[in-house]
Coordinates of C-alpha atoms in Angstrom, one line a residue:
Chain A
M435 CA 32.4 24.2 0.4
N436 CA 31.5 24.3 -3.3
N437 CA 29.3 21.1 -2.7
C438 CA 27.5 22.5 0.2
E439 CA 26.8 25.7 -1.6
Y440 CA 25.6 23.8 -4.4
Q441 CA 23.3 22.0 -2.3
Q442 CA 22.0 25.0 -0.5
I443 CA 21.0 26.6 -3.8
D444 CA 19.1 23.9 -5.2
P445 CA 16.1 23.8 -2.7
Q446 CA 16.2 27.6 -2.3
A447 CA 15.4 27.5 -6.2
L448 CA 12.4 25.5 -5.4
S449 CA 11.0 27.9 -2.5
T450 CA 12.0 31.3 -4.0
P451 CA 13.1 32.7 -7.3
I452 CA 15.9 34.4 -5.6
P453 CA 18.8 31.8 -4.6
T454 CA 19.8 33.1 -1.2
P455 CA 22.5 30.4 0.0
T456 CA 22.2 31.5 3.5
L457 CA 21.9 29.4 6.5
P458 CA 18.7 31.2 8.1
Q459 CA 16.7 30.8 5.3
P460 CA 15.9 27.1 5.6
T461 CA 15.0 27.7 9.3
V462 CA 12.5 30.4 8.1
V463 CA 11.2 27.6 5.4
V464 CA 10.9 24.9 8.3
E465 CA 8.8 27.3 10.4
K466 CA 6.7 27.9 7.8
E467 CA 6.1 24.3 7.4
K468 CA 5.3 24.1 11.0
R469 CA 2.5 26.7 10.7
E470 CA 1.3 25.2 7.6
K471 CA -1.8 22.7 7.2
A472 CA -0.3 19.0 8.1
R473 CA -0.1 17.2 4.9
K474 CA -2.4 13.9 4.0
K475 CA -0.5 10.3 3.7
W476 CA -2.0 10.2 0.2
E477 CA 0.1 13.1 -0.7
V478 CA 3.5 11.5 0.1
F479 CA 2.6 8.1 -0.9
P480 CA 5.7 6.2 -2.3
G481 CA 3.9 4.1 -5.0
K482 CA 3.0 5.1 -8.3
N483 CA -1.0 5.6 -7.5
R484 CA -2.8 8.4 -8.2
F485 CA -5.1 10.1 -6.0
Y486 CA -8.4 12.1 -6.8
C487 CA -11.1 13.6 -4.1
D488 CA -8.6 14.0 -1.6
G489 CA -7.2 10.4 -1.3
R490 CA -10.8 8.7 -1.7
I491 CA -10.3 7.3 -4.9
I492 CA -7.2 5.5 -5.9
V493 CA -6.1 4.4 -9.3
A494 CA -2.9 2.9 -10.7
G495 CA -0.2 5.2 -11.9
Q496 CA -0.9 4.1 -15.7
S497 CA -4.8 4.0 -16.5
G498 CA -4.1 1.4 -19.1
V499 CA -7.1 0.9 -21.5
L500 CA -9.7 1.9 -18.7
P501 CA -11.2 4.5 -20.9
L502 CA -11.5 2.0 -23.8
T503 CA -13.3 -0.3 -21.7
I504 CA -15.6 2.4 -20.7
G505 CA -15.9 3.8 -23.7
L506 CA -16.8 0.2 -25.3
I507 CA -19.1 -0.8 -23.0
L508 CA -21.2 2.7 -22.7
V509 CA -21.1 2.8 -26.3
T510 CA -22.8 -0.9 -27.2
T511 CA -25.3 -0.6 -24.5
G512 CA -26.3 2.8 -25.7
L513 CA -26.5 1.5 -29.2
F514 CA -28.5 -1.4 -27.7
F515 CA -31.1 0.8 -25.9
V516 CA -31.4 3.4 -28.6
F517 CA -31.5 0.9 -31.6
D518 CA -32.6 -2.4 -30.8
C519 CA -35.0 -2.0 -27.5
P520 CA -37.8 -0.3 -29.0
F521 CA -38.2 -2.9 -31.8
L522 CA -37.8 -5.9 -29.2
V523 CA -40.2 -4.3 -26.7
K524 CA -42.7 -3.9 -29.5
H525 CA -42.3 -7.5 -30.7
L526 CA -41.1 -9.4 -27.4
T527 CA -41.5 -8.2 -24.1
V528 CA -40.7 -5.4 -21.9
F529 CA -38.1 -7.2 -19.5
I530 CA -35.3 -6.9 -22.3
P531 CA -34.1 -3.3 -21.6
A532 CA -35.0 -4.3 -17.8
I533 CA -33.0 -6.7 -17.6
G534 CA -30.2 -5.2 -19.8
G535 CA -30.4 -2.1 -17.7
V536 CA -29.7 -4.0 -14.5
L537 CA -26.7 -5.8 -15.8
F538 CA -25.2 -2.7 -17.0
V539 CA -25.7 -1.0 -13.9
F540 CA -23.7 -3.9 -12.2
V541 CA -21.0 -3.9 -14.8
V542 CA -20.7 -0.3 -14.6
I543 CA -20.6 -0.3 -10.7
S544 CA -18.3 -3.3 -10.4
L545 CA -16.0 -1.7 -12.8
L546 CA -15.5 1.3 -10.9
Q547 CA -15.0 -0.3 -7.9
T548 CA -12.2 -2.5 -9.3
S549 CA -10.7 0.3 -11.0
F550 CA -10.7 2.8 -7.8
T551 CA -10.3 0.6 -4.8
D552 CA -7.1 0.0 -3.3
P553 CA -6.2 -3.6 -4.3
G554 CA -4.7 -4.3 -0.8
I555 CA -1.4 -2.4 -1.0
L556 CA 1.1 -3.0 1.9
P557 CA 2.4 -0.1 2.8
R558 CA 6.4 -0.1 3.0
A559 CA 8.3 -0.5 6.2
T560 CA 9.4 2.2 8.2
P561 CA 12.9 3.0 8.4
D562 CA 13.4 1.5 11.7
E563 CA 11.4 -2.1 11.0
A564 CA 13.9 -1.9 8.0
A565 CA 17.0 -1.6 9.9
D566 CA 15.5 -4.3 12.2
I567 CA 15.1 -6.9 9.5
E568 CA 18.5 -6.0 8.1
R569 CA 20.0 -6.6 11.6
Q570 CA 18.3 -10.0 11.7
I571 CA 19.5 -11.1 8.5
D572 CA 23.2 -9.8 9.0
S573 CA 23.5 -11.4 12.1
S574 CA 22.2 -14.8 10.9
G575 CA 23.3 -14.7 7.3
S576 CA 26.3 -13.5 5.0
S577 CA 28.0 -10.2 5.3
S578 CA 29.2 -9.8 1.8
Y579 CA 28.8 -6.8 -0.1
R580 CA 25.9 -8.0 -2.4
P581 CA 24.1 -10.4 -0.2
P582 CA 22.1 -13.3 -1.6
P583 CA 18.4 -12.9 -2.8
R584 CA 16.8 -13.1 0.8
T585 CA 14.4 -15.7 1.5
K586 CA 12.8 -16.8 4.7
E587 CA 11.0 -20.0 4.8
V588 CA 7.9 -20.8 6.6
M589 CA 5.6 -24.0 7.1
I590 CA 1.9 -23.5 6.2
N591 CA -0.3 -26.4 6.2
Q592 CA 2.5 -28.7 6.3
Q593 CA 4.0 -27.1 3.1
V594 CA 7.0 -25.4 2.9
V595 CA 6.6 -21.8 1.4
K596 CA 9.2 -19.3 0.6
L597 CA 8.9 -15.7 1.6
K598 CA 11.0 -13.4 -0.4
Y599 CA 12.4 -10.1 0.7
C600 CA 11.0 -7.1 -1.3
F601 CA 13.8 -4.8 -2.1
T602 CA 11.7 -1.7 -2.9
C603 CA 9.4 -1.8 0.3
K604 CA 12.0 -3.4 2.7
M605 CA 10.3 -6.1 4.1
F606 CA 9.9 -10.0 3.9
R607 CA 6.8 -10.2 1.6
P608 CA 3.9 -11.7 3.4
P609 CA 2.7 -15.1 1.5
R610 CA 0.7 -14.7 -1.7
T611 CA 1.8 -11.1 -1.8
S612 CA 3.6 -9.9 -5.1
H613 CA 5.4 -6.5 -5.9
C614 CA 3.7 -5.1 -8.8
S615 CA 6.1 -3.2 -11.2
L616 CA 3.8 -0.9 -12.9
C617 CA 2.2 0.3 -9.6
D618 CA 5.8 0.2 -7.7
N619 CA 3.8 -1.5 -4.4
C620 CA 3.5 -4.9 -2.9
V621 CA 0.0 -6.2 -3.1
E622 CA -1.6 -8.4 -0.8
R623 CA -2.9 -11.8 -2.8
F624 CA -1.9 -10.5 -5.7
D625 CA -3.6 -11.9 -8.9
H626 CA -2.3 -9.7 -11.8
H627 CA -2.4 -6.0 -12.9
C628 CA -5.4 -5.7 -15.5
P629 CA -4.9 -3.1 -18.1
W630 CA -8.4 -3.3 -19.0
V631 CA -9.4 -2.1 -15.4
G632 CA -6.3 0.1 -14.9
N633 CA -5.5 -1.3 -11.4
C634 CA -4.1 -4.3 -10.0
V635 CA -6.1 -7.1 -9.1
G636 CA -5.5 -8.4 -5.1
K637 CA -7.2 -9.2 -2.1
R638 CA -9.5 -6.2 -1.6
N639 CA -10.9 -5.8 -5.2
Y640 CA -10.8 -9.5 -6.6
R641 CA -14.6 -9.8 -5.6
F642 CA -15.4 -6.4 -7.6
F643 CA -13.2 -8.0 -10.4
Y644 CA -15.0 -11.1 -10.5
T645 CA -18.4 -9.4 -10.4
F646 CA -17.3 -7.2 -13.4
I647 CA -16.1 -10.0 -15.5
V648 CA -19.3 -12.2 -14.9
S649 CA -21.7 -9.4 -15.3
L650 CA -19.8 -8.2 -18.4
S651 CA -20.1 -11.8 -20.0
F652 CA -23.9 -12.0 -19.1
L653 CA -24.0 -8.5 -20.6
T654 CA -22.4 -9.4 -24.1
A655 CA -24.1 -12.6 -24.2
F656 CA -27.5 -11.0 -24.0
I657 CA -27.0 -8.1 -26.1
F658 CA -25.3 -10.5 -28.8
G659 CA -28.4 -12.5 -28.4
C660 CA -30.8 -9.4 -28.5
V661 CA -29.4 -8.2 -31.6
A662 CA -29.4 -11.7 -32.9
T663 CA -32.9 -11.9 -32.3
H664 CA -33.5 -8.3 -33.6
L665 CA -32.3 -8.9 -36.9
A666 CA -33.4 -12.3 -37.6
L667 CA -37.1 -10.7 -36.8
R668 CA -36.4 -8.4 -39.3
A669 CA -35.0 -10.6 -41.9
Q670 CA -38.1 -12.7 -41.6
G671 CA -40.6 -13.0 -44.3
G672 CA -38.0 -13.7 -46.8
R673 CA -36.4 -10.3 -46.9
G674 CA -33.0 -11.1 -46.0
L675 CA -30.4 -10.0 -43.8
M676 CA -29.0 -7.5 -45.9
F677 CA -32.3 -5.7 -45.5
A678 CA -32.4 -6.0 -41.9
L679 CA -28.8 -4.9 -41.7
Q680 CA -29.6 -1.8 -43.7
E681 CA -32.6 -0.6 -41.7
S682 CA -30.5 -1.3 -38.4
P683 CA -27.1 -0.6 -38.9
A684 CA -26.1 0.2 -35.4
S685 CA -26.8 -3.5 -34.7
A686 CA -24.3 -4.3 -37.0
V687 CA -21.7 -2.5 -34.9
E688 CA -23.1 -4.2 -31.8
L689 CA -23.0 -7.5 -33.1
V690 CA -19.2 -7.2 -34.3
I691 CA -18.3 -6.0 -30.8
C692 CA -20.0 -8.5 -29.0
F693 CA -19.0 -11.2 -31.0
F694 CA -15.3 -10.7 -30.4
S695 CA -15.8 -9.9 -26.6
V696 CA -17.9 -12.6 -25.6
W697 CA -15.5 -15.1 -26.3
S698 CA -12.7 -13.6 -24.7
I699 CA -14.8 -12.5 -21.5
L700 CA -16.3 -15.6 -21.1
G701 CA -13.1 -17.7 -21.3
L702 CA -11.9 -15.3 -18.6
S703 CA -14.8 -15.7 -16.6
G704 CA -14.6 -19.6 -16.8
F705 CA -10.8 -19.3 -16.0
H706 CA -11.5 -17.0 -12.9
T707 CA -14.5 -19.2 -11.7
Y708 CA -11.8 -22.1 -11.8
L709 CA -9.3 -20.1 -9.8
V710 CA -12.0 -19.1 -7.3
A711 CA -13.1 -22.8 -6.8
S712 CA -9.7 -23.8 -6.0
N713 CA -8.4 -20.9 -4.2
L714 CA -5.6 -19.9 -6.6
T715 CA -4.3 -16.6 -8.2
T716 CA -3.4 -15.8 -11.6
N717 CA 0.2 -15.4 -10.4
E718 CA 0.3 -18.7 -8.9
D719 CA -1.4 -20.6 -11.6
I720 CA 1.0 -19.2 -14.4
K721 CA 4.0 -19.7 -12.0
G722 CA 2.8 -23.2 -11.5
S723 CA 3.4 -22.9 -7.8
W724 CA 1.2 -25.5 -6.5
S725 CA 0.7 -27.7 -9.4
G726 CA 4.3 -29.3 -9.2
K727 CA 5.2 -27.9 -12.4
S728 CA 8.3 -26.6 -10.4
G729 CA 9.7 -29.8 -10.0
A730 CA 8.9 -30.4 -6.5
E731 CA 6.7 -33.4 -5.7
D732 CA 3.6 -33.3 -3.7
T733 CA 3.0 -29.8 -3.6
V734 CA -0.6 -29.2 -3.2
N735 CA -1.9 -25.7 -2.7
P736 CA -2.1 -24.8 1.1
Y737 CA -4.5 -22.1 1.1
S738 CA -7.1 -24.2 -0.2
Y739 CA -10.1 -25.3 1.8
N740 CA -10.6 -28.6 -0.4
T741 CA -14.2 -27.9 -0.9
I742 CA -15.3 -25.7 -3.9
I743 CA -18.0 -24.1 -2.2
T744 CA -15.7 -23.0 1.0
N745 CA -13.3 -21.9 -1.4
C746 CA -15.7 -20.0 -3.5
C747 CA -17.3 -18.5 -0.2
S748 CA -14.0 -17.3 1.3
V749 CA -12.6 -15.7 -1.7
L750 CA -16.1 -13.7 -2.2
C751 CA -17.9 -13.7 0.3
G752 CA -15.0 -13.4 3.2
P753 CA -15.0 -10.3 5.3
M754 CA -13.6 -7.4 3.4
P755 CA -10.2 -6.6 4.7
P756 CA -9.4 -2.9 5.3
S757 CA -7.1 -0.3 3.5
L758 CA -3.9 -0.7 5.1
I759 CA -2.5 2.3 3.5
D760 CA -4.5 5.0 5.2
R761 CA -4.8 7.5 2.4
R762 CA -6.6 10.1 4.2
G763 CA -4.5 10.4 7.5
F764 CA -2.7 13.0 8.4
V765 CA 1.1 12.5 8.1
P766 CA 2.4 13.2 11.7
V767 CA 4.1 16.5 11.5
E768 CA 5.4 16.8 15.4
A769 CA 8.0 14.3 14.8
S770 CA 9.4 15.7 11.5
S771 CA 9.4 19.2 12.4
Q772 CA 11.3 18.3 15.5
T773 CA 13.8 16.4 13.5
S774 CA 14.3 19.1 11.1
A775 CA 14.7 22.0 13.5
T776 CA 17.4 19.7 15.1
E777 CA 18.8 19.2 12.0
M778 CA 18.6 23.1 11.2
E779 CA 20.3 24.0 14.6
L780 CA 22.8 21.2 14.8
P781 CA 23.9 20.4 11.3
M782 CA 27.4 18.5 12.1
L783 CA 25.8 16.0 14.5
P784 CA 23.9 13.0 13.5
V785 CA 20.0 13.6 13.3
K786 CA 18.6 10.2 14.4
K787 CA 20.3 7.8 17.2
E788 CA 18.3 4.6 17.0
T789 CA 19.5 3.4 13.4
N790 CA 21.8 0.5 12.7
V791 CA 25.2 1.7 12.3
C792 CA 26.3 -1.6 11.0
A793 CA 24.7 -0.9 7.9
Q794 CA 26.3 -2.6 4.8
G795 CA 25.9 -3.8 1.5
T796 CA 23.0 -1.9 -0.3
K797 CA 23.1 0.8 2.0
D798 CA 26.5 2.1 1.1
L799 CA 26.1 4.9 -1.4
L800 CA 28.5 7.0 -2.9
G801 CA 26.1 10.3 -3.0
S802 CA 25.5 9.8 0.7
A803 CA 29.4 10.1 1.3
S804 CA 29.4 13.1 -0.7
R805 CA 26.1 14.2 1.6
S806 CA 27.4 13.5 5.1
P807 CA 30.5 15.9 5.1
C808 CA 28.5 18.9 4.2
P809 CA 25.0 18.4 6.0
T810 CA 23.6 21.7 5.2
T811 CA 20.6 23.3 6.8
G812 CA 19.1 23.6 3.5
K813 CA 19.2 20.0 2.6
P814 CA 15.6 18.3 3.2
Q815 CA 15.3 14.9 4.6
P816 CA 15.5 12.4 2.2
V817 CA 12.2 10.5 1.4
A818 CA 12.1 7.5 3.5
A819 CA 9.6 4.8 1.5
A820 CA 7.0 4.7 4.5
D821 CA 8.3 6.8 7.0
P822 CA 5.5 9.8 6.8
A823 CA 7.5 11.9 9.4
V824 CA 10.5 12.0 7.0
T825 CA 8.7 12.9 4.0
F826 CA 7.6 15.8 5.2
N827 CA 10.3 18.1 4.0
P828 CA 10.9 21.8 3.5
A829 CA 11.4 21.9 -0.3
L830 CA 8.7 19.6 -1.1
I831 CA 6.3 22.2 1.0
S832 CA 7.7 25.3 -0.5
D833 CA 7.3 24.2 -3.9
P834 CA 4.1 25.8 -4.9
A835 CA 3.3 23.1 -7.7
A836 CA 3.1 20.6 -4.8
M837 CA 0.8 21.8 -2.6
P838 CA -2.0 19.7 -2.0
S839 CA -5.3 20.2 -4.0
L840 CA -8.6 19.4 -2.3
T841 CA -10.4 19.5 -5.1
C842 CA -11.5 16.6 -7.0
G843 CA -9.2 17.3 -9.9
G844 CA -6.6 14.6 -10.6
R845 CA -3.7 15.0 -8.1
H846 CA -0.6 13.4 -9.2
H847 CA 1.3 12.9 -5.9
S848 CA 4.6 12.9 -7.9
H849 CA 6.5 15.8 -7.0
T850 CA 8.4 16.6 -10.0
T851 CA 6.5 19.0 -11.2
S852 CA 9.0 21.7 -11.0
P853 CA 11.1 21.6 -14.2
P854 CA 14.4 20.1 -13.6
D855 CA 16.9 22.6 -14.2
E856 CA 20.1 21.5 -15.5
P857 CA 22.3 20.2 -12.8
R858 CA 19.2 18.2 -11.4
H859 CA 18.8 16.8 -14.8
H860 CA 22.1 15.5 -15.0
H861 CA 21.1 13.8 -11.7
H862 CA 18.3 11.9 -13.1
H863 CA 20.5 10.2 -15.4
H864 CA 23.2 9.6 -12.8
N865 CA 20.2 8.3 -10.6
R866 CA 18.4 6.2 -13.3
H867 CA 21.7 4.7 -14.2
H868 CA 22.2 3.5 -10.6
R869 CA 18.6 2.1 -10.4
T870 CA 18.7 0.1 -13.4
R871 CA 22.2 -1.6 -12.3
S872 CA 20.6 -2.4 -9.0
R873 CA 17.4 -3.1 -9.5
R874 CA 18.5 -6.4 -11.3
G875 CA 16.0 -6.7 -14.2
R876 CA 12.9 -5.5 -11.8
G877 CA 11.9 -3.9 -15.1
S878 CA 11.6 -0.4 -13.9
K879 CA 10.5 1.9 -16.1
R880 CA 9.5 4.9 -14.3
P881 CA 11.0 8.2 -14.3
A882 CA 13.9 8.8 -12.2
L883 CA 12.9 9.0 -8.7
H884 CA 9.9 10.9 -9.0
I885 CA 8.7 10.3 -5.6
S886 CA 12.1 11.8 -4.0
N887 CA 12.6 15.4 -3.6
P888 CA 14.5 16.8 -6.3
A889 CA 16.7 18.5 -4.2
Y890 CA 17.8 15.7 -2.6
N891 CA 18.7 14.4 -6.2
A892 CA 20.6 17.5 -6.4
S893 CA 22.3 16.7 -3.2
L894 CA 23.7 13.9 -4.4
S895 CA 25.9 15.7 -6.5
P896 CA 28.7 14.2 -8.9
P897 CA 30.9 14.5 -6.3
S898 CA 34.1 16.4 -7.0
S899 CA 35.8 14.5 -4.0
P900 CA 33.6 11.3 -3.7
G901 CA 35.4 10.2 -0.4
P902 CA 35.5 6.6 1.1
R903 CA 32.5 4.8 1.4
P904 CA 31.1 5.1 5.1
S905 CA 29.9 1.9 6.7
H906 CA 29.3 3.7 10.1
T907 CA 28.1 7.0 9.2
G908 CA 24.8 6.3 11.6
A909 CA 22.7 9.4 10.8
R910 CA 20.6 8.3 8.3
D911 CA 21.2 4.9 7.2
P912 CA 17.9 3.5 7.1
R913 CA 16.5 6.3 4.8
R914 CA 19.5 6.3 2.6
D915 CA 18.4 2.4 2.7
S916 CA 15.2 3.4 0.7
I917 CA 16.8 5.9 -1.6
V918 CA 19.3 3.2 -2.2
A919 CA 16.7 0.7 -3.0
L920 CA 15.4 3.3 -5.7
H921 CA 18.7 3.2 -7.2
Chain B
M1392 CA -17.2 8.3 46.6
N1393 CA -13.6 8.3 47.5
E1394 CA -13.2 5.4 45.9
T1395 CA -14.2 6.3 42.4
T1396 CA -12.4 9.7 43.1
V1397 CA -9.3 7.7 43.9
Q1398 CA -9.8 5.4 40.7
L1399 CA -10.2 8.6 38.6
N1400 CA -7.0 9.9 39.7
D1401 CA -5.5 6.6 39.1
K1402 CA -6.8 6.8 35.2
T1403 CA -5.7 10.5 35.0
A1404 CA -2.7 9.5 36.2
R1405 CA -1.9 6.7 33.7
T1406 CA -3.0 8.8 30.9
H1407 CA -0.6 11.3 32.2
I1408 CA 2.1 8.8 32.5
L1409 CA 1.4 7.8 28.7
Q1410 CA 1.6 11.3 27.4
D1411 CA 4.6 12.1 29.5
L1412 CA 6.4 8.9 27.9
Q1413 CA 5.5 10.2 24.5
H1414 CA 6.4 13.7 24.7
Q1415 CA 9.4 13.6 27.1
A1416 CA 11.2 10.3 27.4
A1417 CA 13.7 9.5 24.6
I1418 CA 13.3 6.4 22.5
A1419 CA 16.1 3.7 23.5
S1420 CA 15.1 1.3 21.2
K1421 CA 12.4 -0.6 19.3
V1422 CA 11.7 -3.8 19.2
Y1423 CA 9.3 -5.7 16.5
V1424 CA 7.1 -8.7 17.0
Q1425 CA 6.7 -10.1 13.2
R1426 CA 3.6 -11.8 11.8
D1427 CA 3.2 -15.5 12.3
Y1428 CA 2.4 -17.2 8.9
N1429 CA 2.1 -21.0 10.3
S1430 CA -1.5 -21.1 10.1
G1431 CA -1.8 -19.1 6.4
T1432 CA -2.4 -16.0 5.6
I1433 CA -4.9 -14.8 8.4
C1434 CA -3.6 -11.9 10.7
K1435 CA -1.6 -13.6 13.7
F1436 CA 1.7 -12.1 15.4
Q1437 CA 4.1 -14.2 17.0
T1438 CA 3.8 -14.8 20.7
K1439 CA 7.4 -15.7 21.4
F1440 CA 8.7 -13.3 23.7
P1441 CA 11.4 -10.8 22.8
S1442 CA 14.7 -11.0 24.8
E1443 CA 14.8 -7.2 24.8
L1444 CA 12.1 -7.1 27.0
E1445 CA 13.2 -9.3 29.6
S1446 CA 14.0 -7.0 32.0
R1447 CA 10.8 -4.7 31.6
V1448 CA 7.8 -7.0 31.5
D1449 CA 6.6 -10.0 32.8
K1450 CA 6.6 -13.0 30.1
Q1451 CA 3.3 -14.2 31.2
Q1452 CA 1.8 -10.8 30.6
F1453 CA 3.3 -10.0 27.4
E1454 CA 1.9 -13.5 25.9
E1455 CA -1.3 -12.8 27.2
T1456 CA -1.6 -9.8 25.5
M1457 CA -0.2 -10.8 22.0
Q1458 CA -2.6 -14.1 22.3
T1459 CA -5.6 -11.7 23.0
L1460 CA -4.6 -9.6 19.9
N1461 CA -4.3 -13.1 18.0
N1462 CA -7.9 -13.6 19.1
L1463 CA -9.1 -10.3 17.9
Y1464 CA -7.8 -10.6 14.7
A1465 CA -9.0 -14.0 14.1
E1466 CA -12.7 -12.9 15.1
A1467 CA -12.2 -10.2 12.4
E1468 CA -11.2 -12.5 9.7
K1469 CA -13.4 -15.4 10.8
I1470 CA -15.0 -16.7 7.9
G1471 CA -18.5 -18.1 9.3
G1472 CA -22.5 -17.4 8.8
K1473 CA -22.2 -13.4 9.8
S1474 CA -19.6 -13.1 6.9
Y1475 CA -21.2 -14.8 4.4
L1476 CA -24.4 -12.7 5.1
E1477 CA -22.7 -9.9 4.6
G1478 CA -20.8 -10.8 1.5
C1479 CA -24.0 -12.0 -0.2
L1480 CA -26.0 -8.8 0.9
A1481 CA -22.8 -6.5 -0.5
C1482 CA -22.8 -8.8 -3.9
M1483 CA -26.5 -8.1 -4.3
T1484 CA -26.4 -4.7 -4.1
A1485 CA -23.2 -4.2 -6.3
Y1486 CA -21.1 -3.7 -3.2
T1487 CA -22.5 -0.4 -2.8
I1488 CA -23.2 -1.1 0.8
F1489 CA -19.8 -0.8 1.9
L1490 CA -20.1 2.9 1.0
C1491 CA -22.4 3.4 3.9
M1492 CA -22.1 0.6 6.5
E1493 CA -19.2 -0.4 8.4
T1494 CA -17.7 -3.7 8.0
H1495 CA -17.5 -6.2 10.7
Y1496 CA -13.5 -6.1 10.2
E1497 CA -13.6 -2.1 10.7
K1498 CA -15.7 -3.0 13.9
V1499 CA -13.3 -5.4 15.3
L1500 CA -10.2 -3.1 14.5
K1501 CA -11.7 -0.5 16.6
K1502 CA -12.1 -2.9 19.3
I1503 CA -8.5 -3.6 18.9
A1504 CA -7.5 0.0 19.0
R1505 CA -9.3 0.3 22.3
F1506 CA -7.7 -2.8 23.8
I1507 CA -4.4 -1.8 22.5
K1508 CA -5.0 1.9 24.4
E1509 CA -6.4 0.2 27.4
Q1510 CA -3.1 -2.4 27.6
N1511 CA -0.6 0.6 27.2
E1512 CA -2.2 2.8 30.1
K1513 CA -2.7 0.0 32.5
I1514 CA 0.4 -2.1 31.8
Y1515 CA 2.8 -1.2 29.5
A1516 CA 3.3 2.6 30.1
P1517 CA 4.3 2.2 33.6
L1518 CA 7.0 0.1 32.7
G1519 CA 8.2 2.7 29.9
L1520 CA 7.1 0.8 26.8
L1521 CA 4.4 1.6 24.6
L1522 CA 2.5 -0.9 22.0
T1523 CA 1.8 0.6 18.4
D1524 CA -1.3 -0.7 16.9
P1525 CA -0.2 -2.9 14.3
I1526 CA -2.6 -1.3 11.7
E1527 CA -0.6 1.7 12.0
R1528 CA 2.3 -0.5 10.5
G1529 CA 0.0 -2.1 8.0
L1530 CA -0.5 -5.2 9.9
R1531 CA 2.8 -6.2 9.3
V1532 CA 4.5 -5.9 13.1
V1533 CA 3.8 -5.0 16.6
E1534 CA 6.2 -2.2 17.0
I1535 CA 7.1 -1.8 20.9
T1536 CA 8.8 1.0 21.9
I1537 CA 11.2 1.2 24.8
F1538 CA 11.8 4.4 26.6
E1539 CA 14.5 5.7 28.4
D1540 CA 13.6 5.1 32.3
R1541 CA 14.7 8.8 33.0
S1542 CA 11.1 10.1 34.0
I1543 CA 10.6 6.8 36.0
G1544 CA 13.8 6.6 37.7
F1545 CA 14.5 3.0 37.2
G1546 CA 17.9 3.7 35.4
R1547 CA 18.8 1.8 32.2

């Protein structure tokens, strides 16, 4: 019973400052949750992205050096317009600032679109889907505790392509999809994660990215040329370069910035033009998937249309696919409140019936063994990766700091805003240890389980009596599954 | 006049069946139709008839539904004159046109949603099945929910 009381207290600590470890309390919380406004899907998004303006704008978890990129562009172009343009307009033509202006607008707009657009994130599999896939794998493959990496082979254009199973997103990745560890999402047609832009570059925003680097290379080259002309004109008549620089010191700054940028940006544009023309992604090019580097002969890119024009058109001018994550949709309330009500009333019975009871391997977790004997009413549902109904749990709602803000302020979706008290802190450490062990070098740097309910962390209490690992608990296997994957 | 009344009643009845299924019947199981990647990365679902549905729905009917669905998705992703025009125009306006205009893909997605709703009402709900629009599952699967036949009275 010690465990039960402990589990009960923690969610209460989140909702009210006075811990009341009595049973009716969580029911009140659940009813309150039913009456409250439904949450939007971006608020329960399991990846590491951040959302602004009520889900309209999406950025990666780490903004990288995006402020630096914006700053450099603004500063250089600003200096150009203020210090170089007047001279050049007087001596040359008025078209110079006009062209500069157009290029600048293109650069800024495409940069913002690259940074703030969903790159093609694949939503994680719902628990039922994950269970279905597991069932198929288990029926066909081995049933050892730690199964080998799961792959599936498909034939695309007479080329064998291996599809890998993503343990985080609980699904077989479509071809050309890759899981970005920085954003913790599977991204379709994953190119790379660009720190300059602060976002992944994938199917949906590749054309914005390409426009950005091409227009930026034009802009840098243009400014460089104009500034050089400006200094040359000033230095005419035997007055010398030093005199020109003294008269217009800002030009020196611009010259330096542009000189160093133009090589890298032009190089990058050239590289991506090659990729576009051969319908490759940076990821595939680096790994050498289709160039035969990996040893297999006769590997050709099965996605290429074999003509440069068609490849370019399909990549850059193809139809714009929709965002699959539906950020601004509402999390369905009915199913979750029904389930939580059931949970409240019948704490000892398994909540959902349709799960795969023959869960094995990564689905077993010591913590869930300690949880199942004492399913308390205060225990919120663990956060399943993609099932919105499950993520809608009382403790998160009652956390005032996690209440959705409808303003355009930055709203981090992470719910660990309440400072972890000591026992939870202990679990954070405990969970992180679990995760690094089972992630197998996936390079997880993120803080412990910040998407999951902190109270759930608490419920994975260090078991005083661990109990046996159940392989047939039935109740919450798929959801536990997702939590286990996080470990 | 009588015919239209009958038709209207029929449609209302069908919608009621759908709503009843969603609110009252218990979910017996879910079947997932996965994506077919043999033609590349385009959105296409397997048309193979799942064995769990054998007792519920006609194989021909199901395959026809899936084929129509695949054709609709192919239409959405078709690379042709119209999509190039849309793409070039968007590029010219620095892609700001996407903020005000609905893309061709989105228009076809709405068409697909209507098609699935209609299929559910006409064919699948009376059989105790429910097709979920793949867009709600990230275009990964077509989820078919099989309901228990308590309200229809077929027995399991």
